[in-house]
Coordinates of C-alpha atoms in Angstrom, one line a residue:
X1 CA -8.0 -10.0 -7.6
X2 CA -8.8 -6.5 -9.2
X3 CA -6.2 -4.1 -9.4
X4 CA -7.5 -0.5 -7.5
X5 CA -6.3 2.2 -6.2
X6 CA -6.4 2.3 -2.8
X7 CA -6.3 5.9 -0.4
X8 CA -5.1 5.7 3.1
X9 CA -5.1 7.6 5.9
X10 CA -1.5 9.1 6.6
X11 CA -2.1 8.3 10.4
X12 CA -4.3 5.7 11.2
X13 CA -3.9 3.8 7.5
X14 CA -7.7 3.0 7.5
X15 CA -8.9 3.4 4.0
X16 CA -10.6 6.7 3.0
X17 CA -11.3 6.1 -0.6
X18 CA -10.6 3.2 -3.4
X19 CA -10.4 3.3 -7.0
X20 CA -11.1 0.4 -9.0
X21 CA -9.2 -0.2 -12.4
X22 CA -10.8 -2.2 -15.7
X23 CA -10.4 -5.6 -16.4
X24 CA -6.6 -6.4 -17.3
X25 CA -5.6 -3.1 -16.3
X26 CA -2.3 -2.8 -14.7
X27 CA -0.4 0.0 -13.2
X28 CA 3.3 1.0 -14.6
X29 CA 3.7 4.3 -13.1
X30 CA 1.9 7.3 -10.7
X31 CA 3.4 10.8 -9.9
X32 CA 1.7 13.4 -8.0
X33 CA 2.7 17.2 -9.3
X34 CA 1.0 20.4 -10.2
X35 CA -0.3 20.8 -13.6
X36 CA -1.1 24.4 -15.1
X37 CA -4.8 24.5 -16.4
X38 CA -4.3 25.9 -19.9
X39 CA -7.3 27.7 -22.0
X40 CA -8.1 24.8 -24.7
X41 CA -7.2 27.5 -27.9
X42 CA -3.6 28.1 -26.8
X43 CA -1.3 26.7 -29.3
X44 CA 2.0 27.2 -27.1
X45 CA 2.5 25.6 -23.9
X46 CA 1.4 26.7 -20.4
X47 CA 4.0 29.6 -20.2
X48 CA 1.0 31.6 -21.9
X49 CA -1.0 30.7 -18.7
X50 CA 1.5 32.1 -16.3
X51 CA 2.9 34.9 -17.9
X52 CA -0.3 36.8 -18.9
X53 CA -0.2 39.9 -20.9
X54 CA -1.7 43.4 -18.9
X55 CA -1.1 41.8 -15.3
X56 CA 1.8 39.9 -15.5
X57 CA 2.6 41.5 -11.9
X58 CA 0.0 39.4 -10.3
X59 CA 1.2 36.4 -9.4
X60 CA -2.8 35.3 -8.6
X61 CA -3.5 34.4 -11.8
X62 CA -0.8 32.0 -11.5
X63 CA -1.7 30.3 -8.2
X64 CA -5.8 29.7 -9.9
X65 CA -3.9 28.0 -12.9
X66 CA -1.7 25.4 -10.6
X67 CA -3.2 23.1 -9.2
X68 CA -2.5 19.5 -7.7
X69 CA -3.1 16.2 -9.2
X70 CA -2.0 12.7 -9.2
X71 CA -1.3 11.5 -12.2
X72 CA -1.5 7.0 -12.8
X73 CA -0.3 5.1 -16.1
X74 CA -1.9 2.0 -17.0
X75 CA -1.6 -0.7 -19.4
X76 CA -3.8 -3.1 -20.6
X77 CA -1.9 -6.7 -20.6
X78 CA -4.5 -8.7 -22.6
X79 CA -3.4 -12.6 -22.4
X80 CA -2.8 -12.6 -26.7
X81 CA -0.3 -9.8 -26.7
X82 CA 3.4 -10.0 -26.6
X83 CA 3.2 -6.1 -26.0
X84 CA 0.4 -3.7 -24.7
X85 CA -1.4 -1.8 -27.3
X86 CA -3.5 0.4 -25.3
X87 CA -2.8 2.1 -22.1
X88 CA -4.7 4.8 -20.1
X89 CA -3.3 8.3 -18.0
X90 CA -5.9 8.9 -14.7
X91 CA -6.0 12.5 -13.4
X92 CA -7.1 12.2 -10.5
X93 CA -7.5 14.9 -7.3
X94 CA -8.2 14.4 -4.0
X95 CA -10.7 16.7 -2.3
X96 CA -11.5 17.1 1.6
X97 CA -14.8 17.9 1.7
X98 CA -17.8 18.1 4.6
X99 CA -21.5 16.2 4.6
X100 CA -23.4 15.3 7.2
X101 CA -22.4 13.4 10.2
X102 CA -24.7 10.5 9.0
X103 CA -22.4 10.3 5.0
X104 CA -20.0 8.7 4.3
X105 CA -17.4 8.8 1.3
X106 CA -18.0 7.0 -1.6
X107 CA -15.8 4.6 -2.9
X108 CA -17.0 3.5 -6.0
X109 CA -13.5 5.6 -7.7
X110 CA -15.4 8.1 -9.2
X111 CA -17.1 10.9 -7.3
X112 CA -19.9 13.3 -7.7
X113 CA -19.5 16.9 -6.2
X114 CA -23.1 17.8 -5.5
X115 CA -23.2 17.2 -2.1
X116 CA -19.5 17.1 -1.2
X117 CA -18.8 21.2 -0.3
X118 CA -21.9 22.0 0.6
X119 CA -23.7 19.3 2.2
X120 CA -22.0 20.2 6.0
X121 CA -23.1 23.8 5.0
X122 CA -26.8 23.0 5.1
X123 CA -27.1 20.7 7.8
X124 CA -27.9 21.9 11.5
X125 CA -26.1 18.6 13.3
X126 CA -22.7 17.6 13.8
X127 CA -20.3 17.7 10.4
X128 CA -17.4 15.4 9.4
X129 CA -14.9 16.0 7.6
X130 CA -14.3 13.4 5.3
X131 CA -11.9 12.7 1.8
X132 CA -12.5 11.8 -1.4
X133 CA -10.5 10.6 -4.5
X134 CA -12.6 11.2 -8.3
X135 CA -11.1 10.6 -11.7
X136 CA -11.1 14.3 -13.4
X137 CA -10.0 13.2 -17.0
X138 CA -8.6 10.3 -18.6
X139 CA -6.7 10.3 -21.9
X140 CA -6.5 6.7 -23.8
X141 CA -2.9 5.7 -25.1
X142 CA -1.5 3.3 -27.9
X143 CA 0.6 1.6 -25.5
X144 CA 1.1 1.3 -22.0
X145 CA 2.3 4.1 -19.8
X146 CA 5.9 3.2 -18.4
X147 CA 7.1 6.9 -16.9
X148 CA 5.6 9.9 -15.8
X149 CA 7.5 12.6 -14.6
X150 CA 7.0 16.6 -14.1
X151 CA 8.4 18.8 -16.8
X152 CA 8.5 22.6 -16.9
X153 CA 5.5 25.1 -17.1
X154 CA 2.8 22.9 -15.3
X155 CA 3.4 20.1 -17.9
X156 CA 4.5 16.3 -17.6
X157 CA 6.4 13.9 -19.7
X158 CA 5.4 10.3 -20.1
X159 CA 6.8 7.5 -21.9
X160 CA 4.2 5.2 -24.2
X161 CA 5.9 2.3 -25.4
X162 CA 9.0 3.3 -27.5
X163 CA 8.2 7.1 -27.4
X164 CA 8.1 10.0 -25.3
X165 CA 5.4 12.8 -25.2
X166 CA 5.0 16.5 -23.9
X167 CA 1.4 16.4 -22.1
X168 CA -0.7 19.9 -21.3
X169 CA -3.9 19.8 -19.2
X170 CA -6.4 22.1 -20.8
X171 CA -9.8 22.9 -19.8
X172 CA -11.0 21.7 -22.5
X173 CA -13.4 24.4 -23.5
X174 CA -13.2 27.3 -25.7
X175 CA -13.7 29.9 -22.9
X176 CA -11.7 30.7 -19.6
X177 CA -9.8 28.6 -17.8
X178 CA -11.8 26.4 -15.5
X179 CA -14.2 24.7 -18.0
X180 CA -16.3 22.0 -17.1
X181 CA -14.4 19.1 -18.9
X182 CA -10.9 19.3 -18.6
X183 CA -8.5 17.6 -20.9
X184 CA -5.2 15.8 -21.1
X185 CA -3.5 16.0 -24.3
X186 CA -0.6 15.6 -25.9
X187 CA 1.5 18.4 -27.6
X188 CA 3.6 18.7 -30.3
X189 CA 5.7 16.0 -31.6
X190 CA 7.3 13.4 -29.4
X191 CA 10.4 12.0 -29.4
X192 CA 10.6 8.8 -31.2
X193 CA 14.2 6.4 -31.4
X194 CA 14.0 3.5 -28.6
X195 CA 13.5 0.2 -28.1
X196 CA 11.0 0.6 -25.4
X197 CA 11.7 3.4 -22.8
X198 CA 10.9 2.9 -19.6
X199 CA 12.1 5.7 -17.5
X200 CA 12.1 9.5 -17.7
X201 CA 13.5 12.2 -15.3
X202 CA 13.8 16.1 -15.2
X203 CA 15.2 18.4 -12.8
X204 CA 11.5 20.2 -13.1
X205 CA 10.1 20.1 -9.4
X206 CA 6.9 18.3 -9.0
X207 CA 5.4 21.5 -7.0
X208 CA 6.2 24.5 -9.4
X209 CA 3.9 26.8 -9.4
X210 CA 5.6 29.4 -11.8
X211 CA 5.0 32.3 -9.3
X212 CA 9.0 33.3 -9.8
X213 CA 8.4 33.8 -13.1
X214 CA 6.1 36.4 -12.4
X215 CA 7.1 37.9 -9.4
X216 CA 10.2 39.3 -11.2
X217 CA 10.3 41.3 -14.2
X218 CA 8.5 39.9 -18.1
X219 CA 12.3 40.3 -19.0
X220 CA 13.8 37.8 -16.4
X221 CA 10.9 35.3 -17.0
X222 CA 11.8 35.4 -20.4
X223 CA 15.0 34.6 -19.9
X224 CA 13.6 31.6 -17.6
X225 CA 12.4 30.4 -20.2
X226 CA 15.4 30.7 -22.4
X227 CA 17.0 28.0 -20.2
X228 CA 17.2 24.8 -22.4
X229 CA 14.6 22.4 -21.4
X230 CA 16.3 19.2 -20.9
X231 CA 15.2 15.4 -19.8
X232 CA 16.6 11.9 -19.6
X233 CA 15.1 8.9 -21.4
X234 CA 16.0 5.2 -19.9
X235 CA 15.8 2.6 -22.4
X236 CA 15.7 -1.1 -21.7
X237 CA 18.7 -1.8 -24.1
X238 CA 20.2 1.8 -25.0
X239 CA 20.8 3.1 -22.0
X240 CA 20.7 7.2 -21.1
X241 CA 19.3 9.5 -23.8
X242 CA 18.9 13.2 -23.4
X243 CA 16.2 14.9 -24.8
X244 CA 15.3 18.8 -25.1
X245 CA 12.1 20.3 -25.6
X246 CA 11.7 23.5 -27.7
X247 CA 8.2 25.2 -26.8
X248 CA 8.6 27.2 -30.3
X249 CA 8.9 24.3 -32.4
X250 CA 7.1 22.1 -29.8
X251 CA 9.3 19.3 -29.9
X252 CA 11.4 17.1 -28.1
X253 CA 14.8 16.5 -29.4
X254 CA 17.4 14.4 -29.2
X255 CA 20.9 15.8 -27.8
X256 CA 23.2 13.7 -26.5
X257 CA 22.7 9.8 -26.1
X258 CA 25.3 6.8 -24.3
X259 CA 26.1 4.5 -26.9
X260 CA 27.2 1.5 -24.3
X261 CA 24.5 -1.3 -24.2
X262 CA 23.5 -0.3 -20.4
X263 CA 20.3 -2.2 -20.0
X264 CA 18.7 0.3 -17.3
X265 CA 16.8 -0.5 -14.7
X266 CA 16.6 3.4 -12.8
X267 CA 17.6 6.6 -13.8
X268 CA 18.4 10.4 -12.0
X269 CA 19.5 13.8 -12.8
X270 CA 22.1 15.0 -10.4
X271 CA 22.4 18.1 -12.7
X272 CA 22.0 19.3 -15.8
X273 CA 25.0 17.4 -17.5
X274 CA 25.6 14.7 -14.8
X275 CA 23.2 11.7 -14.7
X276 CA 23.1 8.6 -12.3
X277 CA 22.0 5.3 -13.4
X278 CA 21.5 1.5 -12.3
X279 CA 21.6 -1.6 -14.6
X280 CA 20.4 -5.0 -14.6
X281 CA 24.2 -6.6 -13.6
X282 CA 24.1 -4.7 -10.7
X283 CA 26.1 -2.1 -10.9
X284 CA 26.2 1.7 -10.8
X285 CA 27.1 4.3 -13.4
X286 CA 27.5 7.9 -14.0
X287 CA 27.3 9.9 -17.4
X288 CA 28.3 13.3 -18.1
X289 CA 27.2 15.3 -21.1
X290 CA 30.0 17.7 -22.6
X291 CA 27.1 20.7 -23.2
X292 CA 30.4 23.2 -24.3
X293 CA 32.4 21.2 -26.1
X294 CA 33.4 22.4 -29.6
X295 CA 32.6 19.6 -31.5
X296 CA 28.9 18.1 -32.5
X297 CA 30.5 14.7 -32.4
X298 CA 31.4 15.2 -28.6
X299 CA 28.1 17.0 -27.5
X300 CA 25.6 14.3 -28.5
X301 CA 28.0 11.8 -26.7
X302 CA 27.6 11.1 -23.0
X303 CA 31.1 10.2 -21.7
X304 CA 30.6 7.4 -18.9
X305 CA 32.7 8.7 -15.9
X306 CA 31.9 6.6 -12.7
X307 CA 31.3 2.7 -13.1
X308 CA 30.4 1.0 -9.4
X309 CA 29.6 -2.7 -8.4
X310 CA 26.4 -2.6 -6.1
X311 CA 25.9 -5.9 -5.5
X312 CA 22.1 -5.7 -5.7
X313 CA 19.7 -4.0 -8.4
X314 CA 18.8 -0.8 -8.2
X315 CA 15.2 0.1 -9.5
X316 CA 14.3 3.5 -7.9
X317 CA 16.3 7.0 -7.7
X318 CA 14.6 9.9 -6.4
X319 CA 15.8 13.2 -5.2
X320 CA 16.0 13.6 -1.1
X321 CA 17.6 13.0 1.7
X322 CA 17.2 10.3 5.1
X323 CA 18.1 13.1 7.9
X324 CA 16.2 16.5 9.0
X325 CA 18.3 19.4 7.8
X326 CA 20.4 20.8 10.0
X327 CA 19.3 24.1 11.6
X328 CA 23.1 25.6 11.1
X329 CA 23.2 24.0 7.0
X330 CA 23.2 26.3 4.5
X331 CA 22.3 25.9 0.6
X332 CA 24.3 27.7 -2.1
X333 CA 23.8 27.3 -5.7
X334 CA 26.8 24.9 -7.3
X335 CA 26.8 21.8 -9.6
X336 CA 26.2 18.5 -8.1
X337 CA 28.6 15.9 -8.2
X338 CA 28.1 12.5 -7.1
X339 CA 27.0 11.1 -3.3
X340 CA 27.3 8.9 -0.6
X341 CA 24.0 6.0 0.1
X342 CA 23.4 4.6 3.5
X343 CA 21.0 1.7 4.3
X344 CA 19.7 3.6 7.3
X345 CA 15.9 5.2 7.5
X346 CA 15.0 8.6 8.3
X347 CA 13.3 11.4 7.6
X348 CA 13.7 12.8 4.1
X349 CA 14.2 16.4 3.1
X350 CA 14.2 16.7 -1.3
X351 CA 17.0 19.0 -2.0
X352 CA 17.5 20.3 -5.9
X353 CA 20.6 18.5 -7.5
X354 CA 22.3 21.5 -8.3
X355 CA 22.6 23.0 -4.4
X356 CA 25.4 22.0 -2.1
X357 CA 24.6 22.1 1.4
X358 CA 27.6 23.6 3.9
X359 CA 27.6 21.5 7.2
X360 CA 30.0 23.8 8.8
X361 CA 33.4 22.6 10.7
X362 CA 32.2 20.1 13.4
X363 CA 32.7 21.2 16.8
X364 CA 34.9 20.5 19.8
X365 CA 39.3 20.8 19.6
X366 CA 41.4 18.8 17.6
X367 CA 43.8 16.9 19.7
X368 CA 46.3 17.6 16.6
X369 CA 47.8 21.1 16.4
X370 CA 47.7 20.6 12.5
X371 CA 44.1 19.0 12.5
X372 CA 42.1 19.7 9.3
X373 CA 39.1 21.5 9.2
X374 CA 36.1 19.1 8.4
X375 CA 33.3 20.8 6.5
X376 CA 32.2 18.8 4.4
X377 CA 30.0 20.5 0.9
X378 CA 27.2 18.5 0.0
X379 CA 26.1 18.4 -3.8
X380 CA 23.2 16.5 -4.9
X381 CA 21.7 14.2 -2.3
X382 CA 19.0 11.0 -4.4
X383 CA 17.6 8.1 -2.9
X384 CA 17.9 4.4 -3.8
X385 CA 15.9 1.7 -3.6
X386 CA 16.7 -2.2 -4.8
X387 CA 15.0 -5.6 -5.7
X388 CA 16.1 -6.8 -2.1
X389 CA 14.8 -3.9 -0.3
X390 CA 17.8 -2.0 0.5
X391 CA 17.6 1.9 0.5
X392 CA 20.2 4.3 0.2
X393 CA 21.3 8.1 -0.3
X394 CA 23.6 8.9 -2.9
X395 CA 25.5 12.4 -1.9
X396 CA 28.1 15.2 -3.9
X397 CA 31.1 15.9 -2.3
X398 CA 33.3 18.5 -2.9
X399 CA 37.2 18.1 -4.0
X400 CA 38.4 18.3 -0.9
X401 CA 36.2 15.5 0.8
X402 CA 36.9 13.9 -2.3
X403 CA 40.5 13.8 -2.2
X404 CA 40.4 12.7 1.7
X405 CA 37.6 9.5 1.7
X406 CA 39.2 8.6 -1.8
X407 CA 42.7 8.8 0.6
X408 CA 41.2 6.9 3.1
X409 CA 39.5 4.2 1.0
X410 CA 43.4 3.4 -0.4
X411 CA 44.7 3.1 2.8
X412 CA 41.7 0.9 4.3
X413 CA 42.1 -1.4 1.7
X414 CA 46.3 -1.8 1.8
X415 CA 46.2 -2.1 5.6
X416 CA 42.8 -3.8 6.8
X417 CA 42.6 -7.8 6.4
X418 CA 39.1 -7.9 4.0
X419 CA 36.6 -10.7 5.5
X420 CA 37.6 -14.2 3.3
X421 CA 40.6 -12.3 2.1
X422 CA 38.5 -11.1 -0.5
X423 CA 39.5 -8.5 -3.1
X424 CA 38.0 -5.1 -2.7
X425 CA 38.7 -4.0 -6.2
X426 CA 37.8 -7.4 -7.7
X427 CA 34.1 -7.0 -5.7
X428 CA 33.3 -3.3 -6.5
X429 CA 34.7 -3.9 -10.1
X430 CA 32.0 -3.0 -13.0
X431 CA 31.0 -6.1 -14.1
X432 CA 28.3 -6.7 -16.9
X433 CA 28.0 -9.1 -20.0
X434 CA 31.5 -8.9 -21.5
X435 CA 32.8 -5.7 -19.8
X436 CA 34.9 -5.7 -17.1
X437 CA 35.7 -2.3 -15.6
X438 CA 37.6 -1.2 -12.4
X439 CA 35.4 0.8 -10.1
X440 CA 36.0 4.3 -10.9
X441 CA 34.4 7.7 -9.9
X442 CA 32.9 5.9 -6.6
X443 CA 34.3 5.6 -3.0
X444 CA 32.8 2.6 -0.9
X445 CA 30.9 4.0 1.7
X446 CA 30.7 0.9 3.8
X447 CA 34.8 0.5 3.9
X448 CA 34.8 4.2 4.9
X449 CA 32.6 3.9 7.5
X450 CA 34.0 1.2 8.9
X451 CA 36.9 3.2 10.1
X452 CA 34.7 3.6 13.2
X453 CA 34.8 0.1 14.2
X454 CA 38.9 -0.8 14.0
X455 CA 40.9 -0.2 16.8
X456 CA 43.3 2.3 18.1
X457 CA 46.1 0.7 16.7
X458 CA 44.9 -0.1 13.4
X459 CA 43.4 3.1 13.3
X460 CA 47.2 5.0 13.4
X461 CA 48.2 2.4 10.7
X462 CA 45.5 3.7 8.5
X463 CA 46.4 7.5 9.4
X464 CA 50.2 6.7 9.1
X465 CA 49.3 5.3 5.6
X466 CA 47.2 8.0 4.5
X467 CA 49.7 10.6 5.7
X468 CA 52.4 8.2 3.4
X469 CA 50.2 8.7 0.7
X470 CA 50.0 12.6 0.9
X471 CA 46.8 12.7 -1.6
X472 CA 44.1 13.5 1.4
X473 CA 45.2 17.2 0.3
X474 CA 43.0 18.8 -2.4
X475 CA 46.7 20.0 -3.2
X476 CA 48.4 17.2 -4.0
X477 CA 44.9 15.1 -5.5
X478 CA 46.3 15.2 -8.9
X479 CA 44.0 13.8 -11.3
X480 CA 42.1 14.4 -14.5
X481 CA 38.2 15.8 -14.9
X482 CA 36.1 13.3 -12.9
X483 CA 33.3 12.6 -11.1
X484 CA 34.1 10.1 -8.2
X485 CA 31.1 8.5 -7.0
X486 CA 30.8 6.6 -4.0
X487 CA 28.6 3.3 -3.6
X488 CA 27.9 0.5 -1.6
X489 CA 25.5 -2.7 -1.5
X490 CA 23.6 -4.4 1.6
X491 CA 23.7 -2.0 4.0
X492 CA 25.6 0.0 2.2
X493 CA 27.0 4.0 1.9
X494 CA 27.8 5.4 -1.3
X495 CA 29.7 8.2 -1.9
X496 CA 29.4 9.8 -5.4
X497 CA 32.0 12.5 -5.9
X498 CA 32.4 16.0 -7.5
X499 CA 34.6 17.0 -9.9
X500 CA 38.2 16.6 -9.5
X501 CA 39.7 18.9 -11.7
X502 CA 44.0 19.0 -12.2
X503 CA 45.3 20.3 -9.1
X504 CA 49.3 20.8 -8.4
X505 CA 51.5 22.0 -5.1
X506 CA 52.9 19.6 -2.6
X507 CA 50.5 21.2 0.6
X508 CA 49.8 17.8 1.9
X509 CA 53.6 16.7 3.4
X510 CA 53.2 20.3 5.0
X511 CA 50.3 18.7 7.0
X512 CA 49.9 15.6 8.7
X513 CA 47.0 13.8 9.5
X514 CA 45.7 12.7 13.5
X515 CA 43.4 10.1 13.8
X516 CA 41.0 12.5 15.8
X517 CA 41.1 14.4 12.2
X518 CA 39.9 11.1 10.3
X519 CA 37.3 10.2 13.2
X520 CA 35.9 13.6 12.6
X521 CA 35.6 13.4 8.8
X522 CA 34.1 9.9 9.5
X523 CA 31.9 10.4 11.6
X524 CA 30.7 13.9 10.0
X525 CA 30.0 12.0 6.7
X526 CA 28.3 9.4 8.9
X527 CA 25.8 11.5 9.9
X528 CA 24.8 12.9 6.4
X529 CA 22.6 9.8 5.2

């Protein structure tokens, strides 16, 4: 069977358009995003585009150079090669158009525009509107296309083989933007030290347009684009790398790098030193880049600080949500931490990884005269997906909702009977090869969550124990610099925490716990994924 490219309808799924690939063509990767049009004799990258010189007021100019596209990497996996050689990026754009009521759309892949804008225009009868899918430009690799992901300025980053590029769509004419044959190409030098990379991510959002840059001052856009320029690699073998690019120089750079053996199978930026990724054995893991330390030996090391058993494989993390926002949330800037992962479906709202969304103090009495107040601060919120079909969130808590589900998880697991009699710790334990880790910087979801299902009695042990344990108090949480993560397998909840920090005082005997307290908590983090 060929391998194509197949557009659907997003209502009735009845195919408007195909695509059909070469001979021993295979897809590795697709991205749709917004790539700045660039004039073919710029040297720098598409900041030049944006910016402009005598009306960089007007942010029209700016809309004109951004447009959308979907991007598709390919390989060619010819029968006598241990590794592809040659690969191929597809810029393609989707167009609604209007023809005649007797046309049709054409679905040979690529499409001519003579008749497609203005053929409804010159007809008397009844138009239709119809869609089409053509192949703007195609740029031939040495290798096959594993990653492509947006970067900054209207650019993209893919992975070819054991490298990593900067890519610019130009124009590809010596006059205005807008030529007739536009080109993908690559800039600068790319980045150049793994054994095969298969996965790079950016906080850049897929639909910048760069009209904040020029809304405000030249002097705050130029500070914009001060901001370090950052990206993580996934290698099959070396783990997490971060890279920077410097549009001066033109080149990505190597910053920061894990040094444990993590063979990665999915990779996420919660922030911009906090990194989420999954591995073949399973598990979970969570790096952290020490950007102010002092020393050059401790910058360019990623420090691992959350390691989580999953019990399936994770091979997709992507930025959103499964619940509509709520109407009374609010989103402040703040770092993101970790997050929680649920197994149910919903609607998904992308939120960026450094926001923390406030859900506000549920409603309705405590029964408790000293309940706690539940409002729980969301950080970064990313998606999972594994090899057995399970998908997830993954959300940032703040300390206090940290110190409480990290509370609650203790006591659940000292006073509920596990199914078999099987060992919580042993299960989520990080587990690959030769290493053998206790889960740290995660909270199961699915133990915390199934607080809701015990019984009243059992329910006031767990309380009775948590108040015991006096560490569901931000106060008395005493604990090094962190990041507590929570995750879960099957139909599982994750919750991946912020940062704990050293905290002192003795608040927590002060305060005791109800279980109407913990049933709110619950149930408010229940409703987040």
């Amino acid at each position: 069977m060929e391998i194509c490219v197949r557009f659907l309808d997003d209502s009735t799924f009845e195919e408007v358009d195909r695509i059909d690939l070469e001979p021993y063509e295979m897809i590795l990767s697709m991205q749709s995003t917004r790539l700045c049009i660039t004039d073919s004799d710029t040297t720098t990258t598409a900041t030049t585009a944006t910016s402009g010189k005598s009306e960089n007021e007007d942010g029209s100019t700016t809309d004109k150079c951004f447009k959308p596209y979907l991007l598709i990497g390919t390989a060619y996996a010819y029968p006598d090669e241990n590794e592809p050689t040659r690969g191929r990026i597809l810029v393609i754009q989707c167009n609604n158009a209007e023809s005649t009521g007797g046309g049709g759309a054409k679905s040979d892949g690529v499409h001519e525009n003579n008749e497609g804008e203005q053929g409804g225009k010159s007809s008397g009868g009844s138009s239709s509107l119809f869609r089409t899918a053509r192949i703007i430009t195609e740029m031939q690799t040495a290798g096959a296309v594993y990653s492509i992901c947006p970067f900054y300025n209207g650019t993209i980053l893919v992975t070819v083989n054991s490298k990593t590029h900067l890519c610019q769509f130009t124009d590809g004419s010596s006059g205005s933007v807008g030529g007739e044959v536009p080109e993908l190409k690559f800039v600068g030098a790319g980045h150049h030290g793994h054994i095969l990379s298969l996965f790079v991510k950016s906080l850049a959002s897929p639909n910048e347009t760069g009209n904040n840059a020029n809304a405000t001052s030249l002097s705050s856009s130029q500070m914009q684009q001060q901001q370090p320029q950052l990206a993580i690699v996934g290698d099959i073998m070396r783990s997490v790398s971060v890279v920077e690019y410097h549009p001066h120089h033109q080149t990505l750079e190597e910053v920061a790098r894990d040094y444990n053996a993590n063979w990665t199978t999915a990779i996420e930026m919660l922030s911009t030193d906090l990194y989420l990724g999954g591995e073949n054995w399973n598990n979970l893991f969570v790096l952290r880049r020490n950007s102010s330390a002092t020393s050059e030996e401790i910058r360019c090391r990623l420090d691992t600080v959350g390691e989580f058993h999953l019990g399936e494989m994770p091979n997709k993390f992507m930025s959103g949500s499964l619940i509509m926002p709520s109407s009374s949330s609010s989103v402040g800037a703040g770092g993101g931490g970790g997050g929680s992962a649920s197994n149910s479906s919903g609607s998904s709202l992308p939120l960026s990884p450094s926001g923390k969304n406030s859900m506000g103090p549920s409603s309705g009495p405590r029964n408790s005269s000293t309940s706690k107040k539940t409002s729980i601060m969301i950080g970064s919120e990313t998606l999972y997906a594994t090899v057995d079909g399970s998908i997830g969130s993954v959300l940032g808590l703040d300390r206090a909702s940290l110190a409480f589900f990290s509370t609650l998880e203790r006591s659940m697991t000292r006073i509920i009977r596990p199914v078999g009699d099987l060992s919580h710790a042993e299960y989520r334990a990080f587990e690959a090869e030769r290493r053998l880790h206790p889960s740290r910087g995660f909270v199961d979801g699915d133990l915390v969550e199934s607080f809701l299902d015990l019984d009243r009695e059992s329910m006031e042990k767990v309380v009775r124990d948590m108040n015991e344990d006096g560490r569901w108090d931000v106060d008395d949480n005493v604990g090094g610099p962190g990041v507590d993560n929570a995750a879960s397998g099957g139909t599982n909840e994750e919750e991946n925490k912020e940062d704990l920090g050293s905290s002192g005082g003795g608040g927590g005997q002060d305060r005791l716990l109800s279980v109407d307290d913990v049933l709110a908590m619950v149930e408010e983090i229940s409703m987040l994924h």
